[in-house]
mmCIF file of C-alpha atoms in Angstrom:
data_model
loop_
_atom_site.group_PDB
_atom_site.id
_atom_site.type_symbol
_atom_site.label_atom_id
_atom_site.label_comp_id
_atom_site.label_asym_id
_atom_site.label_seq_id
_atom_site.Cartn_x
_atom_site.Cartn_y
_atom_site.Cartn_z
ATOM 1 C CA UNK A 1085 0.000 0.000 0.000
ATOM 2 C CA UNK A 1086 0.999 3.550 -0.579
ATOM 3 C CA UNK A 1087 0.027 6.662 0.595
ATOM 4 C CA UNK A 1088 0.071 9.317 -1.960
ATOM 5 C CA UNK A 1089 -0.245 12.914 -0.245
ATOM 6 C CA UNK A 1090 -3.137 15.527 -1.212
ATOM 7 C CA UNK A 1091 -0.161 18.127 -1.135
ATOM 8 C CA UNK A 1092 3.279 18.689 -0.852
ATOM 9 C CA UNK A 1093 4.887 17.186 2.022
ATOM 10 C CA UNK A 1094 6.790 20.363 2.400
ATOM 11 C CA UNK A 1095 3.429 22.238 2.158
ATOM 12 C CA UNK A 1096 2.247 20.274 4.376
ATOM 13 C CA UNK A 1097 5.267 20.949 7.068
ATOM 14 C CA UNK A 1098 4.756 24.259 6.618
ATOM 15 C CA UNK A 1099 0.878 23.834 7.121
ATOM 16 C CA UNK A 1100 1.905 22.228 10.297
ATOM 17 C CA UNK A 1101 4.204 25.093 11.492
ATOM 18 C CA UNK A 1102 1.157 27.491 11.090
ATOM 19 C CA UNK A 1103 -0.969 25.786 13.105
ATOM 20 C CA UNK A 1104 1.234 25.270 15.718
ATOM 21 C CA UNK A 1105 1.609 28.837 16.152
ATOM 22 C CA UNK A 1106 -1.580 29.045 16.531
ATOM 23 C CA UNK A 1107 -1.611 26.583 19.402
ATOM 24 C CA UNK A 1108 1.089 27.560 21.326
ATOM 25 C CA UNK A 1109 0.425 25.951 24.580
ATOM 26 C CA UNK A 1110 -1.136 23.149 23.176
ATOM 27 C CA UNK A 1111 0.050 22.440 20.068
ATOM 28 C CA UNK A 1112 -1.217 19.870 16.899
ATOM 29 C CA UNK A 1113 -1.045 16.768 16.117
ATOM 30 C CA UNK A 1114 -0.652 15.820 12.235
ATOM 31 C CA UNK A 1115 -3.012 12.691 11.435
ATOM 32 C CA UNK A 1116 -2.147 11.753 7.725
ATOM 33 C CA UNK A 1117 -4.816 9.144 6.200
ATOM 34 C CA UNK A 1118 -4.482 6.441 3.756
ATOM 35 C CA UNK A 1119 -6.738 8.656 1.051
ATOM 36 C CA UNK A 1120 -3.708 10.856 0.984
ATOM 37 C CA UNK A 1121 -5.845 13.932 2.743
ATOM 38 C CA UNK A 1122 -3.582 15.171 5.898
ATOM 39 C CA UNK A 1123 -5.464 16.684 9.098
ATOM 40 C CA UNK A 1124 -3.548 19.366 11.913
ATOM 41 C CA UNK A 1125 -5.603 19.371 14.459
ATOM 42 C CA UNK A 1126 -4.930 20.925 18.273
ATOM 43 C CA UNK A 1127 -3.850 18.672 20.207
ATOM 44 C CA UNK A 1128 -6.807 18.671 22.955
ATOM 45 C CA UNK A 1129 -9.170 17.513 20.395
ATOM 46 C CA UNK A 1130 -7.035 14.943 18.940
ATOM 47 C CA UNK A 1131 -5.460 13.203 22.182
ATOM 48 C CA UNK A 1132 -7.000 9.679 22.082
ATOM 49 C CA UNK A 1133 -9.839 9.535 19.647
ATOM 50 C CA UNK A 1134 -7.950 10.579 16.514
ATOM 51 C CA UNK A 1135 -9.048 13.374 13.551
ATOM 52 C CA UNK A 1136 -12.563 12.316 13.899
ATOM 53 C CA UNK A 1137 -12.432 11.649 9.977
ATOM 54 C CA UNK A 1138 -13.186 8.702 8.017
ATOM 55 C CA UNK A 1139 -11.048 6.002 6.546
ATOM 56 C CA UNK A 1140 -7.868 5.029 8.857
ATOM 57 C CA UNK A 1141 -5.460 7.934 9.581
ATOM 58 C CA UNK A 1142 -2.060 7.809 10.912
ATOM 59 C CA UNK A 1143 -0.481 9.779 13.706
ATOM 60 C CA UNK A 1144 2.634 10.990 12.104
ATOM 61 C CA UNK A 1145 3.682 13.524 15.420
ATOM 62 C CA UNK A 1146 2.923 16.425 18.087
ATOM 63 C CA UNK A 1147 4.516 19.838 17.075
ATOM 64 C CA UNK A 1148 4.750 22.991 19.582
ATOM 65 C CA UNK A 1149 6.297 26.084 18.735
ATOM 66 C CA UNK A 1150 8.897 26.474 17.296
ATOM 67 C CA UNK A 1151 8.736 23.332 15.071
ATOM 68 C CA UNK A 1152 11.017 23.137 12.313
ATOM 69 C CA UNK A 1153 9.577 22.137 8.875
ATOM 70 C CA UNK A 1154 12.504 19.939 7.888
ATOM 71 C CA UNK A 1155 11.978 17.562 11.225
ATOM 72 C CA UNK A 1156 8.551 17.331 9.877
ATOM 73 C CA UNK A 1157 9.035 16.452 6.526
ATOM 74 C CA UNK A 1158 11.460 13.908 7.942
ATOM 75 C CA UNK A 1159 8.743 12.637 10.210
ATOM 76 C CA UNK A 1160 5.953 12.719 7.178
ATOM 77 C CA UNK A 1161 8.988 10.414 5.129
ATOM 78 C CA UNK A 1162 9.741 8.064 7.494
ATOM 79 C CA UNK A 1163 5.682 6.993 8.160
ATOM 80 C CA UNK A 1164 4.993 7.047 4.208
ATOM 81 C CA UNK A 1165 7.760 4.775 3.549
ATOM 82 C CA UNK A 1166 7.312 2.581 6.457
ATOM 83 C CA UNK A 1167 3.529 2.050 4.844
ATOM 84 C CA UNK A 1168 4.869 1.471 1.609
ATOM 85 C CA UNK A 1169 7.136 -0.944 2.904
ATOM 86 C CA UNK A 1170 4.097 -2.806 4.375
ATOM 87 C CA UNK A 1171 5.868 -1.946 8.149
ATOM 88 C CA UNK A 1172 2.394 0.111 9.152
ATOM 89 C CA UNK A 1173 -1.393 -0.420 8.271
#
């Protein structure tokens, strides 16, 4: 299985970044599903029960401020090719 990504992955770190500044107590998490479609959601509403979205999502990470995009995209990476490479469902 792959996962191929709605955007950019380095759109998407930076999407992430946003966010987190947003939520700087808090923070997001970054639930990436198998559709492709990525979710940042704060982290209070995403603690246990995931996005809330259908189809099965992954939790790729937490980010607070300051986040850097490149740890991200290496996060985002590792997770797509650990699907591909059938080591997560």
């Amino acid at each position: 299985m792959a996962i191929r990504l709605k955007q950019s992955v380095d759109a998407l770190a930076e999407r992430v970044v946003r966010k987190a500044s947003e939520y700087p107590r808090i923070g997001v998490a970054l639930w990436i599903c198998h559709n492709g479609s990525a979710h940042v959601v704060p982290l209070k509403d995403s603690v246990l029960s995931g996005p809330g979205f259908a189809g099965p999502c992954l939790l790729i990470g937490h980010y607070r401020t300051p986040c850097e995009p490149e740890n991200i995209v290496e996060d985002i990476e590792w997770v797509v090719r650990a699907v591909r490479m059938g080591r997560l469902h």
